[in-house]
XYZ file of C-alpha atoms in Angstrom:
483
model
C -8.116 -23.580 -11.783
C -9.497 -23.575 -8.235
C -11.125 -26.671 -6.799
C -14.842 -26.417 -7.239
C -16.965 -26.864 -4.156
C -18.502 -30.310 -3.915
C -21.182 -31.174 -1.370
C -23.502 -34.079 -0.682
C -26.981 -33.702 0.807
C -28.720 -36.713 2.331
C -32.325 -36.513 1.142
C -33.229 -40.129 1.907
C -32.012 -43.386 3.450
C -30.748 -41.344 6.411
C -32.395 -42.443 9.650
C -34.389 -45.020 7.707
C -33.899 -47.931 5.327
C -35.894 -46.524 2.396
C -36.168 -43.463 0.169
C -32.585 -43.449 -1.125
C -31.727 -39.999 -2.490
C -28.322 -38.298 -2.378
C -27.903 -34.851 -3.936
C -24.420 -34.109 -5.233
C -23.755 -30.413 -5.842
C -20.679 -29.344 -7.777
C -19.418 -25.779 -8.061
C -22.051 -23.911 -6.130
C -21.102 -20.239 -6.172
C -22.758 -16.968 -5.281
C -26.468 -16.589 -4.625
C -28.447 -17.627 -7.666
C -25.776 -20.077 -8.907
C -26.931 -23.579 -7.933
C -23.942 -25.308 -9.528
C -24.208 -28.748 -11.119
C -26.777 -30.900 -9.324
C -26.760 -34.683 -9.684
C -29.083 -36.992 -7.780
C -27.861 -40.479 -6.909
C -30.972 -42.681 -6.722
C -34.507 -41.345 -6.505
C -36.460 -43.679 -4.248
C -39.755 -43.349 -2.422
C -40.047 -43.635 1.318
C -41.889 -46.714 2.567
C -42.906 -47.991 5.972
C -43.522 -45.593 8.859
C -45.928 -42.733 8.226
C -43.431 -40.048 9.272
C -41.271 -41.098 6.331
C -44.042 -41.792 3.825
C -45.321 -38.252 4.311
C -41.995 -36.943 3.034
C -42.864 -38.326 -0.394
C -45.433 -35.543 -0.611
C -43.179 -32.711 0.494
C -41.857 -30.220 -2.036
C -38.457 -31.354 -3.291
C -35.724 -29.400 -1.473
C -34.339 -27.916 -4.714
C -36.018 -27.093 -8.005
C -36.032 -30.461 -9.885
C -35.544 -28.543 -13.128
C -32.043 -27.613 -11.870
C -31.025 -31.284 -11.441
C -29.012 -32.259 -14.515
C -28.814 -36.024 -13.994
C -30.071 -38.922 -11.912
C -27.611 -41.782 -11.415
C -29.282 -45.077 -10.454
C -27.800 -48.007 -8.561
C -30.698 -50.437 -9.144
C -34.405 -50.781 -9.827
C -36.042 -51.362 -6.455
C -38.857 -48.924 -5.692
C -37.036 -47.338 -2.763
C -34.280 -46.365 -5.209
C -36.237 -45.431 -8.373
C -39.862 -44.926 -7.313
C -39.652 -41.142 -6.872
C -38.488 -40.512 -10.455
C -41.946 -39.799 -11.927
C -42.702 -37.403 -9.051
C -39.448 -35.626 -9.863
C -40.441 -35.387 -13.521
C -43.883 -34.144 -12.523
C -42.132 -31.302 -10.680
C -39.959 -30.307 -13.633
C -36.984 -32.668 -13.925
C -36.031 -33.300 -17.542
C -32.399 -34.385 -17.363
C -30.753 -37.736 -18.047
C -31.320 -40.885 -15.981
C -28.224 -43.109 -16.093
C -28.508 -46.846 -15.405
C -27.356 -50.277 -16.530
C -29.505 -52.029 -19.108
C -30.830 -54.479 -16.517
C -31.816 -51.617 -14.235
C -33.475 -49.737 -17.091
C -35.592 -52.720 -18.077
C -36.629 -53.536 -14.536
C -37.227 -49.871 -13.650
C -39.648 -49.606 -16.568
C -41.647 -52.479 -15.082
C -41.429 -51.164 -11.510
C -42.423 -47.608 -12.404
C -45.350 -48.546 -14.630
C -46.668 -50.780 -11.887
C -46.115 -48.058 -9.275
C -47.948 -45.460 -11.350
C -50.906 -47.785 -11.779
C -50.938 -48.629 -8.058
C -50.736 -44.934 -7.148
C -53.828 -44.227 -9.229
C -55.696 -47.265 -7.908
C -54.837 -46.495 -4.274
C -56.103 -42.931 -4.621
C -59.331 -44.122 -6.236
C -59.858 -46.900 -3.678
C -59.342 -44.440 -0.845
C -61.810 -42.050 -2.398
C -64.459 -44.721 -2.864
C -63.815 -46.417 0.463
C -63.753 -43.167 2.388
C -60.730 -44.135 4.518
C -58.588 -41.182 3.429
C -58.695 -37.951 5.423
C -58.645 -36.089 2.096
C -61.939 -35.519 0.315
C -60.376 -36.113 -3.089
C -57.215 -38.220 -2.647
C -54.596 -37.721 -5.359
C -51.783 -40.050 -6.448
C -48.175 -39.031 -5.919
C -47.881 -39.422 -9.688
C -49.799 -41.173 -12.438
C -49.079 -43.399 -15.413
C -48.624 -40.400 -17.692
C -45.822 -39.134 -15.455
C -44.201 -42.547 -15.750
C -44.401 -42.495 -19.536
C -42.741 -39.075 -19.550
C -39.968 -40.454 -17.342
C -38.960 -43.535 -19.346
C -37.503 -41.688 -22.396
C -35.008 -39.944 -20.097
C -33.107 -43.204 -19.451
C -29.679 -43.742 -20.956
C -27.879 -47.042 -20.444
C -24.295 -47.778 -19.468
C -22.068 -50.845 -19.328
C -20.517 -52.325 -16.206
C -16.885 -51.473 -15.417
C -16.529 -48.674 -17.968
C -15.897 -44.993 -17.263
C -18.753 -42.808 -18.482
C -18.208 -39.086 -19.058
C -21.236 -37.232 -17.684
C -19.820 -33.883 -18.775
C -18.205 -30.941 -16.992
C -15.462 -33.136 -15.598
C -17.791 -35.655 -13.895
C -16.955 -39.312 -14.584
C -19.023 -42.296 -13.418
C -18.412 -46.046 -13.269
C -20.934 -48.796 -12.500
C -19.608 -51.990 -10.845
C -21.704 -55.099 -10.163
C -23.298 -55.075 -6.703
C -24.720 -58.623 -6.806
C -28.046 -57.536 -5.272
C -30.587 -57.817 -8.087
C -30.325 -57.968 -11.865
C -28.626 -54.805 -13.110
C -27.634 -53.624 -9.643
C -24.418 -51.672 -9.242
C -22.262 -49.666 -6.938
C -21.456 -46.329 -8.565
C -18.186 -44.419 -8.344
C -18.246 -40.718 -9.230
C -15.143 -38.606 -9.721
C -14.850 -34.889 -10.336
C -11.496 -33.093 -10.378
C -9.623 -33.954 -7.163
C -12.390 -35.746 -5.276
C -14.190 -39.050 -5.669
C -16.988 -40.965 -4.004
C -18.467 -44.466 -4.121
C -22.146 -45.184 -3.498
C -22.578 -48.817 -2.554
C -26.224 -49.022 -3.550
C -27.689 -52.184 -2.050
C -24.912 -54.725 -1.794
C -25.452 -58.414 -2.326
C -23.808 -61.260 -0.481
C -20.617 -62.908 -1.678
C -22.586 -65.186 -4.006
C -26.009 -64.549 -5.489
C -27.927 -67.775 -6.255
C -28.841 -66.581 -9.752
C -26.608 -63.670 -10.724
C -22.945 -63.060 -11.328
C -20.993 -62.073 -8.220
C -20.499 -58.511 -7.088
C -17.343 -56.646 -8.024
C -15.179 -54.073 -6.275
C -15.100 -50.426 -7.346
C -11.841 -48.484 -7.361
C -11.076 -46.785 -4.043
C -12.511 -43.320 -3.408
C -12.124 -40.389 -1.036
C -15.635 -40.876 0.343
C -17.904 -43.903 0.595
C -21.668 -44.007 1.110
C -22.400 -47.526 2.364
C -25.725 -49.177 3.033
C -26.375 -50.906 6.368
C -29.690 -52.743 5.954
C -28.358 -55.826 7.753
C -25.458 -54.074 9.451
C -26.285 -55.510 12.877
C -26.573 -59.202 12.011
C -25.133 -62.208 10.239
C -27.135 -64.346 7.862
C -27.664 -67.970 8.907
C -25.645 -70.658 7.160
C -27.568 -73.848 8.008
C -26.433 -77.348 7.183
C -29.761 -77.960 5.429
C -30.896 -75.014 3.346
C -34.415 -73.580 3.645
C -35.581 -76.149 6.165
C -38.128 -73.729 7.795
C -39.805 -73.241 4.421
C -39.774 -76.930 3.504
C -41.218 -77.987 6.856
C -43.885 -75.262 6.829
C -45.028 -76.201 3.323
C -45.208 -79.873 4.304
C -47.243 -79.145 7.453
C -49.620 -76.836 5.617
C -50.354 -79.171 2.737
C -50.837 -82.077 5.158
C -53.597 -80.215 6.990
C -55.306 -79.117 3.775
C -54.131 -75.505 3.815
C -52.680 -73.141 1.254
C -49.326 -71.376 1.370
C -48.942 -67.718 0.450
C -45.484 -66.209 0.049
C -45.356 -62.405 -0.153
C -42.346 -61.640 -2.330
C -40.853 -58.650 -4.057
C -41.572 -58.896 -7.767
C -37.985 -58.180 -8.719
C -35.388 -60.810 -7.792
C -37.129 -62.221 -4.700
C -39.883 -63.962 -6.678
C -37.244 -65.493 -8.959
C -35.230 -66.710 -5.954
C -38.316 -68.183 -4.295
C -39.121 -70.066 -7.497
C -35.593 -71.466 -7.653
C -35.834 -72.755 -4.084
C -39.254 -74.294 -4.732
C -37.878 -76.042 -7.826
C -34.939 -77.359 -5.763
C -37.218 -78.556 -2.941
C -39.525 -80.384 -5.348
C -36.676 -81.969 -7.296
C -35.116 -83.248 -4.073
C -38.458 -84.573 -2.782
C -38.441 -82.334 0.275
C -41.893 -80.901 -0.557
C -44.790 -82.365 -2.580
C -45.215 -81.417 -6.203
C -48.151 -78.989 -6.088
C -49.150 -76.087 -8.328
C -47.124 -72.923 -7.816
C -48.834 -69.675 -8.749
C -47.006 -66.471 -9.567
C -49.710 -63.873 -9.051
C -48.040 -60.608 -9.925
C -47.986 -59.013 -13.371
C -44.821 -57.148 -12.401
C -43.101 -60.327 -11.214
C -44.024 -62.089 -14.452
C -42.578 -59.242 -16.524
C -39.446 -59.262 -14.359
C -39.230 -63.016 -14.846
C -39.049 -62.423 -18.598
C -36.099 -60.069 -18.059
C -34.309 -62.687 -15.958
C -34.954 -65.200 -18.725
C -33.191 -62.970 -21.282
C -29.782 -64.533 -21.801
C -28.625 -61.566 -23.905
C -28.191 -59.481 -20.755
C -25.427 -61.802 -19.568
C -26.491 -61.444 -15.925
C -27.043 -65.071 -14.881
C -24.312 -67.169 -13.308
C -22.613 -69.605 -15.665
C -23.958 -72.561 -13.649
C -27.595 -71.385 -13.678
C -30.172 -72.180 -16.341
C -33.638 -70.662 -16.728
C -35.138 -74.071 -16.005
C -33.585 -73.890 -12.542
C -36.200 -71.337 -11.494
C -39.125 -72.138 -13.780
C -38.898 -75.930 -14.242
C -41.551 -77.139 -11.820
C -44.355 -79.582 -12.695
C -47.086 -76.921 -12.715
C -46.270 -73.213 -12.833
C -49.350 -71.020 -13.119
C -48.748 -67.475 -14.309
C -51.720 -65.333 -13.231
C -51.261 -62.384 -15.549
C -54.762 -60.868 -15.482
C -56.905 -59.646 -12.622
C -59.554 -62.188 -13.614
C -57.028 -65.018 -13.243
C -55.994 -63.619 -9.880
C -59.565 -63.377 -8.578
C -60.313 -66.896 -9.820
C -57.748 -68.201 -7.332
C -60.048 -67.106 -4.502
C -62.447 -69.868 -5.542
C -59.798 -72.571 -5.289
C -59.069 -74.473 -2.093
C -56.911 -77.272 -3.510
C -53.307 -77.435 -2.285
C -51.107 -74.792 -3.876
C -48.383 -72.275 -3.210
C -49.145 -68.664 -4.122
C -46.244 -66.271 -4.645
C -47.486 -62.684 -4.866
C -46.167 -59.178 -4.342
C -45.555 -57.012 -2.512
C -42.814 -58.382 -0.296
C -43.652 -56.102 2.642
C -47.414 -56.617 2.151
C -47.905 -52.915 1.397
C -49.904 -53.360 -1.796
C -50.527 -55.586 -4.779
C -52.419 -58.828 -5.181
C -51.008 -60.441 -2.062
C -53.490 -58.335 -0.085
C -56.620 -60.087 -1.357
C -54.981 -63.486 -0.821
C -54.105 -62.608 2.759
C -57.563 -61.200 3.407
C -58.929 -64.624 2.462
C -56.267 -66.882 3.975
C -55.126 -65.194 7.190
C -58.247 -66.032 9.233
C -57.872 -69.805 8.620
C -55.372 -71.621 10.853
C -54.810 -74.309 8.223
C -53.017 -71.809 5.982
C -49.482 -70.474 6.229
C -47.748 -67.216 5.359
C -44.020 -67.509 4.660
C -42.079 -64.251 4.888
C -38.903 -64.279 2.811
C -37.488 -60.784 3.075
C -36.802 -57.721 5.145
C -39.943 -56.188 6.661
C -39.401 -52.469 7.256
C -40.777 -50.810 10.379
C -44.346 -49.613 9.888
C -45.242 -52.104 7.148
C -47.969 -54.753 7.301
C -45.252 -57.338 6.818
C -43.494 -56.180 9.982
C -46.779 -56.360 11.927
C -47.420 -59.904 10.713
C -43.828 -60.899 11.454
C -44.041 -59.528 15.003
C -47.168 -61.535 15.837
C -50.000 -59.050 15.388
C -53.432 -60.578 15.975
C -54.998 -58.578 13.165
C -53.828 -56.487 10.230
C -55.674 -53.734 8.359
C -56.327 -54.417 4.673
C -58.411 -52.035 2.554
C -59.989 -50.427 5.592
C -60.882 -53.691 7.351
C -59.060 -55.455 10.196
C -58.361 -59.068 9.215
C -57.871 -61.607 12.009
C -54.595 -63.537 11.853
C -55.010 -67.216 12.679
C -52.790 -68.615 9.920
C -49.329 -69.894 10.760
C -46.582 -67.339 10.102
C -43.072 -68.533 9.259
C -39.962 -66.584 8.363
C -37.269 -68.038 6.115
C -34.152 -65.958 6.800
C -32.046 -67.419 4.011
C -33.454 -65.450 1.086
C -31.903 -62.096 1.712
C -29.613 -60.852 -1.039
C -28.589 -57.924 1.140
C -25.111 -58.424 2.464
C -24.904 -58.979 6.218
C -22.445 -57.104 8.440
C -19.507 -59.322 7.459
C -20.357 -59.039 3.756
C -20.448 -55.244 4.028
C -17.163 -55.077 5.924
C -15.511 -57.368 3.368
C -16.694 -55.062 0.556
C -15.249 -52.034 2.338
C -11.927 -53.800 2.949
C -11.729 -54.761 -0.719
C -11.752 -51.091 -1.709
C -8.094 -51.220 -0.744
C -7.577 -47.710 0.583
C -8.965 -45.929 3.611
C -11.453 -43.216 2.601
C -11.645 -39.900 4.388
C -15.159 -40.773 5.603
C -17.642 -43.620 5.312
C -21.219 -42.372 5.480
C -23.413 -45.190 6.793
C -26.936 -44.991 5.341
C -29.898 -47.108 4.272
C -30.457 -48.714 7.647
C -32.756 -48.236 10.580
C -31.195 -45.738 12.963
C -29.876 -48.157 15.603
C -28.610 -50.557 12.949
C -26.716 -47.834 11.089
C -25.021 -46.660 14.298
C -24.127 -50.244 15.197
C -22.521 -50.819 11.805
C -20.662 -47.505 11.916
C -19.240 -48.669 15.242
C -18.001 -51.891 13.671
C -16.315 -49.992 10.856
C -14.533 -47.786 13.368
C -13.533 -50.728 15.548
C -12.537 -53.312 12.941
C -11.207 -51.122 10.125
C -10.202 -48.071 12.168
C -11.908 -45.836 9.597
C -13.883 -42.664 10.163
C -17.532 -43.755 9.940
C -20.539 -41.510 10.593
C -24.314 -41.814 10.335
C -25.652 -38.722 8.539
C -28.922 -37.058 9.475
C -31.789 -36.544 7.054
C -31.165 -33.268 5.214
C -27.542 -33.012 6.380
C -25.040 -31.417 3.996
C -21.350 -32.418 3.988
C -18.301 -31.296 2.050
C -16.644 -33.788 -0.277
C -13.384 -31.879 -0.615
C -10.726 -34.086 1.006
C -8.953 -32.402 3.875
C -11.041 -29.211 3.687
C -10.657 -27.455 7.013
C -10.454 -23.794 6.032
C -13.936 -22.235 6.262
C -13.248 -20.461 2.974
C -13.106 -23.880 1.280
C -16.580 -24.845 2.448
C -19.889 -23.792 0.891
C -22.201 -21.617 3.000
C -24.748 -24.396 3.543
C -22.094 -26.590 5.211
C -21.177 -23.805 7.598
C -24.840 -23.085 8.300
C -25.527 -26.791 9.043
């Protein structure tokens, strides 16, 4: 039996750090025969407008011809396009770990609601160039997506049919996160997903997938090393102390999934050690509260053996603002408190109304705890903007802005290189993705220099062959030759 043609098309996370989508095509033949199409991750683009507009473009292939979606984890830039795909005709299977399935349900329902609300707000506020703004998808699309999920276990081979075998290995990034290895006939590939550091503060450590012919590796922090200070989270502790001393409030924009839980753990540690005063801590994010319940579920077996739920919830006063009324009521309070609210890049969610109130007052402080992608409000705040646009209005920034660089659960350059080394065998090619353009090229250079491996940065829309050693044009599909 002849080797079937296998190609990979980079439909996201190429030239940017968001929108992860990789289209694997197996056995494409003559015109009219699309072959087997499998999508690895289905994320939305975030940040710069040039990328966000791609969310609205027609999907490059008919979604009804995609048989499966294989997920690495539940962050929006890896799962948030799923309902749009379903809206356009996808009805195949979505494969994920149980942790990813549970978190993706929370993320997608929240995203569908926010899509509807954003479209309605734009229509009422008149700040959209469209007369009748529409959401990318709605809550009904989300509900039609969720039944398509099928769960898998870590470190077990899963037969996806037609000779395609998949294995999910812990990635140590967020709960449920995995690197995924796919094998079909005589070729194999590993998709890193988002890789965690050597040790996650809450979760079990990442594993190492079996070696593969091709590797798709993220590069979010591929140009830097994370700090390893003698005293952990000192910028946060000092900023909180200063702010409370001058009668201000602290707001911490945080991703609902994983980051909020990590922030809570640090706050518990700082209070227990006496490094910050014991003040009320508010979690103002319905999605974060639902995610917190998933992290609390011991049956998933995701937490480290030395971590207990009380380590990230056991503070003197934890206020869970579940309803919009409870969230709005916080605007009437000026007593010392710490507000943790999503989103982490300040692109939506309840953090916006807190910032609209608190940014103009120099007594208050904003603490940024995560990566701020280019084009986001978070990046503007981080880079010292004097004002930021929220709901059509420019809000003056007088509040103190502090960045705590110790929260990232993305591996830094050394973490990523260590993960690649651990694969044990040199792949034919490492495709460096999921990083801003300059960062991805920098990391590809380090791979070439330190590992002496072939490392390239693919372009958006680029198609490559995944047949090892294929050099004869007859072995390559027409779209590779055309590209």
